[in-house]
XYZ file of C-alpha atoms in Angstrom:
676
model
C 0.008 0.013 -0.014
C 2.839 2.363 0.822
C 0.514 4.555 2.909
C 2.462 6.525 5.595
C -0.650 6.614 7.814
C -0.732 2.782 7.906
C 2.916 2.424 8.814
C 3.537 2.500 12.591
C 4.551 6.106 13.407
C 5.412 8.005 16.563
C 5.435 11.528 15.213
C 2.774 12.513 12.652
C 4.457 12.086 9.239
C 2.973 15.271 7.708
C 5.385 15.704 4.842
C 4.820 12.148 3.611
C 1.018 12.273 3.652
C -0.949 13.016 0.511
C -4.663 13.818 0.675
C -5.474 10.617 -1.202
C -3.882 8.588 1.635
C -6.535 9.564 4.146
C -9.607 7.644 3.033
C -7.891 4.308 2.425
C -6.096 4.695 5.822
C -9.424 5.336 7.557
C -11.059 2.333 5.887
C -8.174 0.006 6.773
C -7.864 1.341 10.358
C -11.619 0.956 10.925
C -11.334 -2.666 9.722
C -8.391 -3.351 12.012
C -10.115 -1.721 14.997
C -13.235 -3.742 14.292
C -11.124 -6.921 14.332
C -9.753 -5.886 17.782
C -13.299 -5.436 19.049
C -14.374 -8.778 17.619
C -11.448 -10.454 19.388
C -12.536 -9.012 22.763
C -16.113 -10.244 22.202
C -14.993 -13.698 21.023
C -12.585 -14.255 23.948
C -13.695 -17.616 25.454
C -12.471 -16.590 28.926
C -14.848 -15.029 31.415
C -14.919 -11.203 31.227
C -12.338 -9.496 33.470
C -11.214 -5.879 33.894
C -8.050 -6.692 31.916
C -9.454 -8.704 29.017
C -12.464 -6.453 28.472
C -12.058 -2.886 29.855
C -8.349 -2.499 29.341
C -8.387 -4.280 25.996
C -11.217 -1.995 24.839
C -9.498 1.199 25.996
C -6.278 0.306 24.145
C -8.097 -0.798 20.970
C -8.250 1.311 17.782
C -5.156 3.278 18.575
C -4.073 3.542 14.966
C -7.551 4.788 13.979
C -7.340 7.428 16.781
C -3.950 8.616 15.537
C -5.136 8.890 11.917
C -8.253 10.749 13.079
C -6.259 13.215 15.157
C -3.884 13.982 12.265
C -6.757 14.390 9.761
C -9.209 16.400 11.797
C -6.480 18.672 13.168
C -5.486 19.446 9.598
C -9.121 20.073 8.733
C -9.070 22.789 11.378
C -5.597 24.249 10.920
C -4.668 23.656 7.252
C -7.741 22.651 5.282
C -8.713 22.847 1.640
C -11.718 21.740 -0.456
C -10.282 18.254 -0.890
C -9.805 17.736 2.837
C -13.311 19.084 3.526
C -14.734 16.646 0.992
C -12.895 13.755 2.663
C -14.189 14.905 6.066
C -17.776 14.759 4.734
C -17.083 11.198 3.520
C -15.302 9.768 6.553
C -17.290 11.452 9.348
C -20.360 9.266 8.855
C -18.098 6.175 8.629
C -16.521 7.037 11.996
C -19.885 7.790 13.498
C -21.187 4.435 12.252
C -18.158 2.621 13.640
C -18.538 4.363 17.001
C -22.133 3.159 17.072
C -21.063 -0.375 16.069
C -19.027 -0.481 19.284
C -21.621 1.141 21.559
C -24.443 -0.995 20.191
C -22.455 -4.270 20.117
C -24.543 -6.507 22.365
C -21.819 -9.029 23.012
C -19.347 -6.313 24.012
C -21.867 -4.601 26.257
C -22.665 -7.860 28.053
C -18.940 -8.363 28.808
C -18.648 -4.800 30.119
C -21.861 -5.195 32.127
C -20.615 -8.476 33.641
C -17.453 -6.767 34.953
C -19.499 -3.708 36.090
C -21.828 -5.937 38.164
C -18.817 -7.356 40.093
C -17.092 -3.995 40.579
C -17.328 -4.060 44.389
C -15.377 -7.346 44.627
C -12.652 -6.425 42.137
C -10.413 -4.271 44.360
C -9.860 -1.720 41.582
C -7.638 1.366 41.807
C -9.502 4.731 41.670
C -8.456 5.095 38.013
C -9.632 1.599 37.107
C -12.929 2.265 38.922
C -13.383 5.468 36.892
C -12.616 3.667 33.617
C -15.167 0.990 34.447
C -17.831 3.531 35.447
C -17.270 5.722 32.396
C -17.182 2.803 29.958
C -20.383 1.267 31.338
C -22.146 4.644 31.188
C -20.840 5.258 27.693
C -22.772 2.157 26.581
C -25.888 2.651 28.680
C -26.085 6.411 27.888
C -25.664 5.846 24.191
C -28.250 3.194 23.410
C -26.885 -0.197 24.499
C -30.151 -0.900 26.334
C -32.401 0.173 23.444
C -34.690 -1.981 21.336
C -33.339 -2.918 17.883
C -35.457 -0.418 15.912
C -34.433 2.430 18.270
C -30.799 1.472 17.850
C -31.224 1.797 14.106
C -32.788 5.275 14.487
C -29.917 6.291 16.859
C -27.334 5.300 14.221
C -29.182 7.367 11.590
C -29.327 10.403 13.890
C -25.589 10.166 14.708
C -24.588 9.851 11.073
C -26.736 12.823 10.176
C -25.422 14.974 13.062
C -21.814 14.184 12.074
C -22.441 15.609 8.595
C -24.493 18.576 9.770
C -21.840 19.721 12.229
C -19.172 19.587 9.519
C -21.334 21.522 7.093
C -22.090 24.121 9.752
C -18.318 24.688 10.322
C -17.472 24.699 6.646
C -20.121 27.385 6.013
C -18.712 29.572 8.803
C -15.147 29.212 7.419
C -16.333 29.961 3.855
C -18.235 33.055 5.037
C -15.133 34.271 6.928
C -12.837 33.674 3.945
C -15.019 35.214 1.251
C -15.602 38.586 2.935
C -13.214 41.396 2.007
C -13.481 45.123 2.775
C -11.063 46.877 0.454
C -10.424 50.512 1.343
C -8.658 52.787 -1.139
C -9.175 56.161 0.597
C -6.706 56.859 3.421
C -9.485 58.655 5.378
C -11.240 55.259 5.721
C -8.374 53.839 7.788
C -8.106 56.915 9.980
C -7.621 55.927 13.621
C -5.926 52.638 12.844
C -2.445 52.398 14.423
C 0.472 52.356 11.978
C 1.162 48.628 12.546
C -2.423 47.685 11.739
C -2.461 49.873 8.611
C 0.735 48.253 7.398
C -0.688 44.754 8.005
C -3.881 45.714 6.078
C -1.783 47.108 3.201
C 0.383 43.986 3.063
C -2.706 41.790 3.106
C -4.087 43.739 0.096
C -0.766 43.397 -1.766
C -0.625 39.641 -1.019
C -3.962 39.312 -2.859
C -2.887 41.516 -5.765
C -4.843 44.556 -4.650
C -4.118 48.232 -3.985
C -5.144 49.877 -0.685
C -5.980 48.409 2.697
C -7.759 45.077 3.043
C -9.867 44.255 6.105
C -11.196 40.734 6.633
C -13.273 38.876 9.267
C -10.149 37.141 10.683
C -9.684 38.308 14.266
C -6.262 40.054 13.800
C -7.862 42.147 11.062
C -11.401 42.544 12.355
C -10.775 43.415 16.007
C -8.310 46.308 15.536
C -10.626 47.848 12.911
C -13.575 47.720 15.287
C -11.467 49.104 18.083
C -9.723 51.970 16.302
C -11.382 52.899 12.966
C -12.946 56.309 13.220
C -15.401 55.762 10.332
C -18.601 54.673 12.057
C -20.318 53.542 8.848
C -17.465 51.180 8.012
C -17.464 49.805 11.524
C -21.176 49.129 11.128
C -20.622 47.455 7.788
C -17.885 45.229 9.174
C -19.773 44.431 12.359
C -22.868 43.353 10.420
C -20.707 41.208 8.082
C -19.134 39.543 11.104
C -22.406 39.060 12.938
C -24.336 37.732 9.977
C -22.101 34.799 9.006
C -24.396 31.919 7.971
C -27.410 34.240 7.943
C -27.863 35.325 4.330
C -30.440 32.857 2.991
C -27.924 31.573 0.443
C -26.013 28.332 0.011
C -23.832 29.111 3.076
C -26.852 29.761 5.271
C -26.824 27.887 8.630
C -30.385 28.563 9.877
C -31.726 25.202 8.647
C -28.607 23.474 9.990
C -29.179 24.942 13.440
C -32.799 23.816 13.522
C -31.919 20.311 12.294
C -28.994 19.915 14.762
C -31.071 20.865 17.816
C -34.032 18.812 16.664
C -31.886 15.670 16.144
C -30.086 16.202 19.468
C -33.454 16.466 21.212
C -34.808 13.346 19.500
C -31.634 11.483 20.435
C -31.949 12.490 24.099
C -35.578 11.400 24.156
C -34.670 8.021 22.588
C -32.185 7.514 25.434
C -34.731 8.457 28.112
C -33.741 12.088 28.820
C -36.178 15.025 28.585
C -33.658 17.277 26.731
C -30.198 17.227 25.198
C -28.983 19.324 28.149
C -30.199 16.684 30.655
C -28.284 14.076 28.714
C -25.066 16.085 28.525
C -25.064 17.470 32.086
C -25.387 14.051 33.723
C -21.662 13.784 32.951
C -20.605 17.262 34.127
C -19.815 18.799 37.454
C -23.012 20.871 37.171
C -25.164 17.707 36.870
C -28.525 19.243 35.765
C -29.923 22.071 33.596
C -31.592 23.495 36.695
C -28.197 23.871 38.412
C -26.702 25.491 35.304
C -29.594 27.981 35.086
C -29.323 28.741 38.817
C -25.580 29.342 38.412
C -26.073 31.595 35.377
C -28.871 33.546 37.028
C -26.888 34.015 40.279
C -24.030 35.529 38.307
C -26.400 37.615 36.230
C -27.965 39.080 39.330
C -24.530 40.086 40.593
C -23.238 41.392 37.257
C -26.258 43.043 35.629
C -26.422 46.220 37.797
C -22.710 46.824 37.057
C -23.191 46.062 33.371
C -26.098 48.562 33.056
C -24.113 51.209 34.861
C -21.039 50.611 32.641
C -23.212 50.709 29.503
C -24.764 54.013 30.531
C -21.320 55.428 31.295
C -20.075 54.285 27.876
C -23.103 55.746 26.004
C -22.802 59.062 27.865
C -19.131 59.159 27.027
C -19.782 58.474 23.283
C -22.536 61.090 23.137
C -20.306 63.668 24.725
C -17.322 62.838 22.536
C -19.058 62.483 19.159
C -22.695 63.465 19.709
C -23.946 60.060 18.546
C -27.649 59.484 19.192
C -27.380 56.029 20.677
C -24.678 53.410 21.305
C -24.757 50.483 18.890
C -22.894 47.197 18.863
C -20.314 48.521 16.365
C -19.514 51.407 18.762
C -18.729 49.235 21.728
C -15.067 48.340 21.112
C -14.253 51.778 19.720
C -15.607 53.859 22.580
C -14.553 51.319 25.211
C -11.000 51.723 23.988
C -11.276 55.524 24.049
C -12.782 55.479 27.545
C -10.152 53.040 28.791
C -7.446 55.341 27.489
C -9.070 58.298 29.211
C -9.502 56.502 32.536
C -6.235 54.590 32.613
C -4.141 56.309 29.973
C -3.450 52.833 28.680
C -3.992 51.526 25.187
C -2.938 48.402 23.432
C -0.663 50.327 21.072
C 1.452 51.423 24.085
C 1.617 47.857 25.360
C 2.170 45.965 22.101
C 5.941 46.817 21.729
C 6.502 44.991 25.028
C 4.747 41.843 23.783
C 6.733 40.544 20.858
C 5.384 37.081 20.113
C 8.726 35.284 20.523
C 9.289 36.979 23.894
C 5.800 36.025 25.102
C 6.430 32.404 24.041
C 9.713 32.416 25.970
C 7.843 34.027 28.867
C 5.195 31.333 29.079
C 7.941 28.697 28.838
C 9.782 30.422 31.697
C 6.636 30.476 33.824
C 6.185 26.746 33.148
C 9.786 26.168 34.182
C 9.406 28.083 37.438
C 6.124 26.376 38.315
C 6.578 22.855 36.982
C 10.278 22.458 36.213
C 9.794 22.185 32.434
C 12.201 23.217 29.700
C 11.328 23.704 26.001
C 13.924 22.975 23.369
C 13.056 24.143 19.826
C 13.996 21.439 17.309
C 13.882 21.460 13.493
C 13.802 17.695 13.034
C 10.053 17.283 13.813
C 7.834 16.957 10.736
C 5.191 19.688 10.456
C 2.184 20.579 8.321
C 3.042 24.235 7.597
C 6.209 26.357 7.621
C 4.646 28.654 10.280
C 4.540 25.826 12.845
C 7.252 25.851 15.567
C 8.198 22.513 17.193
C 9.623 21.812 20.648
C 10.754 18.907 22.827
C 9.741 19.335 26.444
C 11.817 17.961 29.374
C 11.365 18.009 33.150
C 14.017 19.130 35.624
C 15.487 15.572 35.753
C 15.849 15.707 31.963
C 13.093 13.139 31.330
C 11.288 13.601 28.046
C 7.756 14.895 28.778
C 6.131 15.849 25.455
C 6.347 17.121 21.923
C 4.848 20.540 21.492
C 3.631 22.088 18.226
C 2.843 25.830 18.119
C 1.015 27.412 15.190
C 0.318 31.108 15.713
C -0.714 32.963 12.541
C -3.918 33.148 10.429
C -4.104 31.805 6.857
C -6.968 30.900 4.509
C -6.990 27.167 5.374
C -7.240 27.751 9.119
C -10.400 28.353 11.119
C -10.550 31.411 13.335
C -10.050 31.416 17.148
C -7.545 29.596 19.274
C -7.415 26.033 20.532
C -5.270 23.258 21.994
C -5.294 19.789 20.555
C -3.354 16.553 20.683
C -1.693 14.309 18.070
C -0.993 11.544 20.518
C -2.342 10.966 24.032
C -0.297 9.931 27.033
C -0.781 6.459 28.512
C 1.130 3.719 30.341
C 1.289 0.235 28.767
C 3.492 -2.773 29.532
C 5.407 -0.617 32.033
C 6.209 2.103 29.419
C 4.908 5.664 29.853
C 4.123 6.780 26.319
C 4.416 10.586 26.205
C 1.963 12.921 24.499
C 2.242 15.166 21.406
C 0.363 18.427 22.080
C -0.448 21.394 19.849
C -1.495 25.021 20.374
C -3.141 26.828 17.447
C -3.872 30.572 17.528
C -4.483 33.459 15.070
C -2.117 36.300 15.987
C -1.050 39.185 13.740
C 1.760 38.157 11.382
C 5.080 40.035 11.316
C 5.143 42.789 8.718
C 8.169 43.940 6.671
C 9.044 46.463 9.372
C 7.710 44.938 12.600
C 7.770 41.556 14.298
C 4.487 40.017 15.477
C 3.440 42.263 18.382
C 0.559 41.006 20.564
C -2.221 42.937 22.170
C -2.592 42.228 25.879
C -5.694 40.230 25.044
C -3.656 38.023 22.707
C -1.075 37.527 25.500
C -3.788 36.142 27.785
C -5.066 33.979 24.892
C -1.597 32.498 24.450
C -1.307 31.745 28.173
C -4.866 30.300 28.146
C -4.184 27.829 25.365
C -0.816 27.003 26.880
C -2.634 26.069 30.096
C -4.665 23.529 28.123
C -1.337 22.444 26.604
C 0.157 21.815 30.107
C -2.877 19.717 30.988
C -2.016 17.530 27.972
C 1.767 17.604 28.396
C 1.838 16.756 32.095
C -0.701 13.916 31.830
C 0.288 10.864 33.825
C -2.496 8.258 33.733
C -2.620 4.631 32.651
C -5.509 4.750 30.196
C -5.578 6.936 27.055
C -9.294 7.729 27.375
C -8.700 9.292 30.798
C -5.533 11.162 29.952
C -4.847 14.909 29.737
C -7.868 17.030 28.823
C -10.271 14.050 28.819
C -12.107 15.419 31.790
C -15.555 16.778 32.550
C -16.171 19.685 30.191
C -16.778 22.169 33.013
C -13.403 21.243 34.526
C -11.373 21.390 31.341
C -11.108 25.215 31.391
C -9.505 25.338 34.854
C -5.895 24.648 33.761
C -6.243 27.172 30.894
C -7.983 29.957 32.745
C -5.727 29.807 35.788
C -2.664 30.440 33.543
C -4.136 33.792 32.453
C -3.654 35.124 35.984
C 0.114 35.221 35.632
C -0.205 37.797 32.793
C -1.351 40.357 35.432
C 1.480 39.726 37.889
C 4.628 41.898 38.037
C 6.892 38.943 38.839
C 5.721 37.122 35.701
C 5.714 40.123 33.389
C 9.283 40.938 34.339
C 10.273 37.620 32.702
C 9.151 38.535 29.201
C 7.579 41.994 28.777
C 10.590 43.768 27.261
C 10.426 46.374 24.453
C 11.183 44.653 21.187
C 13.552 47.450 20.059
C 15.190 48.726 23.244
C 14.931 45.691 25.499
C 13.524 48.001 28.195
C 11.323 46.272 30.781
C 7.639 47.190 30.692
C 7.265 50.220 33.035
C 5.717 49.236 36.349
C 3.127 51.985 36.046
C 1.831 50.062 32.953
C 1.675 46.879 34.987
C -0.331 48.681 37.643
C -2.626 50.059 34.963
C -3.065 46.603 33.407
C -4.107 45.383 36.858
C -6.384 48.394 37.511
C -8.003 48.066 34.125
C -8.529 44.314 34.477
C -11.984 44.956 35.954
C -12.818 47.716 33.429
C -16.296 46.920 32.027
C -16.163 43.515 33.714
C -19.950 43.730 34.346
C -20.601 44.094 30.603
C -18.061 41.332 29.771
C -19.685 39.009 32.314
C -23.206 39.612 31.066
C -22.008 39.052 27.455
C -20.435 35.729 28.398
C -23.535 34.725 30.398
C -25.698 35.585 27.384
C -23.904 32.887 25.343
C -24.560 30.384 28.122
C -28.258 31.308 28.212
C -28.446 31.005 24.387
C -26.837 27.555 24.526
C -29.290 26.399 27.235
C -32.226 27.849 25.260
C -31.289 25.733 22.284
C -30.556 22.570 24.200
C -32.578 22.691 27.421
C -36.043 22.651 25.895
C -38.030 20.815 23.226
C -37.092 22.712 20.022
C -39.889 21.281 17.858
C -41.915 24.520 17.978
C -39.006 26.782 16.938
C -39.485 28.047 13.389
C -37.439 31.248 13.330
C -33.794 31.080 14.471
C -33.386 34.839 14.838
C -36.657 35.408 16.742
C -35.810 32.556 19.142
C -32.313 33.859 19.747
C -33.615 37.364 20.424
C -35.946 35.908 23.066
C -33.094 33.967 24.646
C -31.004 37.181 24.882
C -33.861 39.154 26.447
C -32.459 39.403 29.996
C -28.890 39.993 28.922
C -29.124 42.405 25.984
C -27.683 45.889 26.502
C -27.352 47.112 22.926
C -30.205 47.833 20.462
C -31.176 44.788 18.389
C -29.636 44.454 14.884
C -32.027 42.695 12.518
C -29.315 41.776 9.971
C -27.226 39.746 12.446
C -27.643 36.384 14.132
C -25.162 34.770 16.498
C -26.527 31.197 16.398
C -25.691 30.711 12.709
C -21.950 31.042 13.425
C -21.900 29.815 17.127
C -19.414 27.065 16.249
C -18.660 26.244 19.894
C -22.120 24.726 20.371
C -23.044 23.634 16.836
C -19.707 22.269 15.627
C -17.433 21.985 18.646
C -18.144 20.090 21.858
C -19.759 22.898 23.901
C -23.444 22.086 23.372
C -25.108 22.480 26.817
C -21.651 23.321 28.093
C -20.947 26.970 27.255
C -21.646 27.892 30.882
C -18.460 25.983 31.764
C -16.210 28.950 30.961
C -17.804 30.853 33.856
C -18.007 27.709 35.983
C -14.263 27.143 35.499
C -13.641 30.839 36.285
C -15.007 30.211 39.750
C -12.492 27.375 40.115
C -9.599 29.299 38.647
C -10.208 32.432 40.764
C -10.399 30.273 43.865
C -7.308 28.278 42.918
C -5.251 31.361 42.044
C -6.203 32.951 45.373
C -4.335 30.024 46.909
C -1.233 30.893 44.849
C -1.552 34.551 45.830
C -1.658 33.623 49.505
C 1.497 31.534 49.214
C 3.427 33.159 46.376
C 2.641 32.913 42.654
C 5.758 30.824 42.014
C 5.472 28.728 45.183
C 6.719 25.271 44.101
C 4.805 23.487 46.886
C 1.479 24.836 45.574
C 2.347 24.297 41.924
C 3.480 20.748 42.709
C 0.092 20.156 44.340
C -1.649 21.573 41.275
C 0.423 19.378 39.009
C -0.108 16.264 41.098
C -3.865 16.605 41.796
C -5.091 18.488 38.707
C -2.747 18.530 35.718
C -1.413 14.965 35.825
C -4.608 13.211 36.811
C -6.707 13.890 33.693
C -10.191 12.391 34.055
C -9.004 9.510 36.262
C -11.099 10.616 39.264
C -14.091 12.874 40.047
C -12.907 16.461 39.369
C -14.357 17.907 42.601
C -12.385 15.330 44.586
C -9.209 16.265 42.695
C -9.862 19.948 43.256
C -10.464 19.479 46.989
C -7.219 17.495 47.282
C -5.365 20.385 45.734
C -7.133 23.169 47.579
C -8.323 21.466 50.740
C -11.930 22.679 50.237
C -14.576 23.231 47.578
C -14.325 26.473 45.562
C -16.315 29.553 46.584
C -17.802 32.046 44.114
C -16.489 35.021 46.214
C -12.945 34.932 44.746
C -14.377 35.364 41.239
C -16.696 38.184 42.231
C -13.881 39.971 44.048
C -11.485 39.573 41.148
C -14.132 40.852 38.743
C -14.833 43.865 40.966
C -18.465 42.784 41.212
C -18.574 42.403 44.995
C -18.299 46.121 45.592
C -20.635 46.971 42.728
C -23.499 44.970 44.220
C -23.119 46.328 47.714
């Protein structure tokens, strides 16, 4: 066959893979994985933990590796051919997943071990694997009648395709939009670096002038600095109406089909809604608890948000005599107000945040906390020239992980920032197989005169994704399905969000915030201003984040069969959280990839949930010193290394000594004082 994906490989062999290798590799790997499952079922010996649960967890490893290479490329370096293959193989993978879950013989073996669990003397990790595996079968149809199993398979195959189509439409909408400006007045207000980047982007596409796109590094600076209000409105509406144009890239029908199928699936499995199904396997447990949590935070944040909104609108009216504050004014006037109040703007800060320095800074923080060192190497195969590759070692020089870092936007890459894995960590036959982890972001590219300089927001994004990366890199569990970030979804954001805290601390900033030309350390007055401004408009930011959680629960926590109009339903869901006037041309749901393509359906609340955890956890560091090795060792031992091997609240309590309290978050957000 001569297919690099079917040869045994440790590192992903990117340079050897051709697109036409993927489908045959998937077909062969599915066949091989099926044979492994058949062998478990046909084993004449009585079911045991080892010959059933362990064998199942270690089965299909080649298929998992091929899938991780392929689907990571489909996110970070895709093209029409890869997207077509994704549409072809997704239903096959969904079908194979169902073949396992609905395999009666396999389920009976798992069930047999599960029924003896109290006599088996299992380790906590083994007990978790048994519990999770049994639930995976029972929660996904193993107990259903034959005709219901057939319907379930059909639903899953359809959902797999719909989610892909949804994401492809969002990417196509993002890529096709261009705002070409040829009059210098139209880019008035944009900092020099942003103008230069827009000019270079135009040149790279054979055009004259300044080119603005819907990619974050282009879109956000324009919304924040461009003086021309009509152009901000135009761009804002383009951004907010992705998938909402009643054309071939429209996602309204996809949204309605996805929620309808998810609801039907939940009902088939005996749950009233998709949210009930999902939340059974989360720290939050039920939709009622999620709604209580969101409403409690809304009650605390809304008075502050309304006050901040009024202050911003008054400021905008005074400055430019605008009649009312619209969504496309928010970033622009917030930036102006922030400069007025704190005399601090991103353009002053950016020279201190050269991308390479920030990368070295996050590595240094990881060294001081966890004893890690990162060695850049050129011998690791990669999928694009922009990708940087590192070997990671601990302070005893043991190899810990491979680390891929991919930081700049390009047409084949979806927007946003994420962490992913090309190989999980696990222990087998006494050997600890180490993980291969990747961070993917979309930061401004270097220009001909300037290196890549990050906004402070981008600095926190880099630290955030790196926190997920550490969760993957420091994994130390036996079973691949419990390793690294394979944890409850409302726990997964703790390692990422806690890392953002170091960006606000003088001791950490001193490690990397040096002027890219002079080498001068960031002035401490800037550091103080960064800290002071951290709670600027935090009420508005909190309400905005909560609104996404409410929208997610509106789609997934009720019976959607009566919903006919996506926009009208969304407007209703936003009713208690909307501050700005409604814009009829825009719709968030049609590009809300987190919940319709990614894994966040019924889980968007988890960002705020994890913020409670991270604020509480970082308060512990603050009490004892932000580089206190004893505390960071506890965090590494009980949180980062344990993956999903035990109940997350138990792990958290072992680290912290108690359950988290919401107070640390409210205090950090400045919301305690604003609610009296």
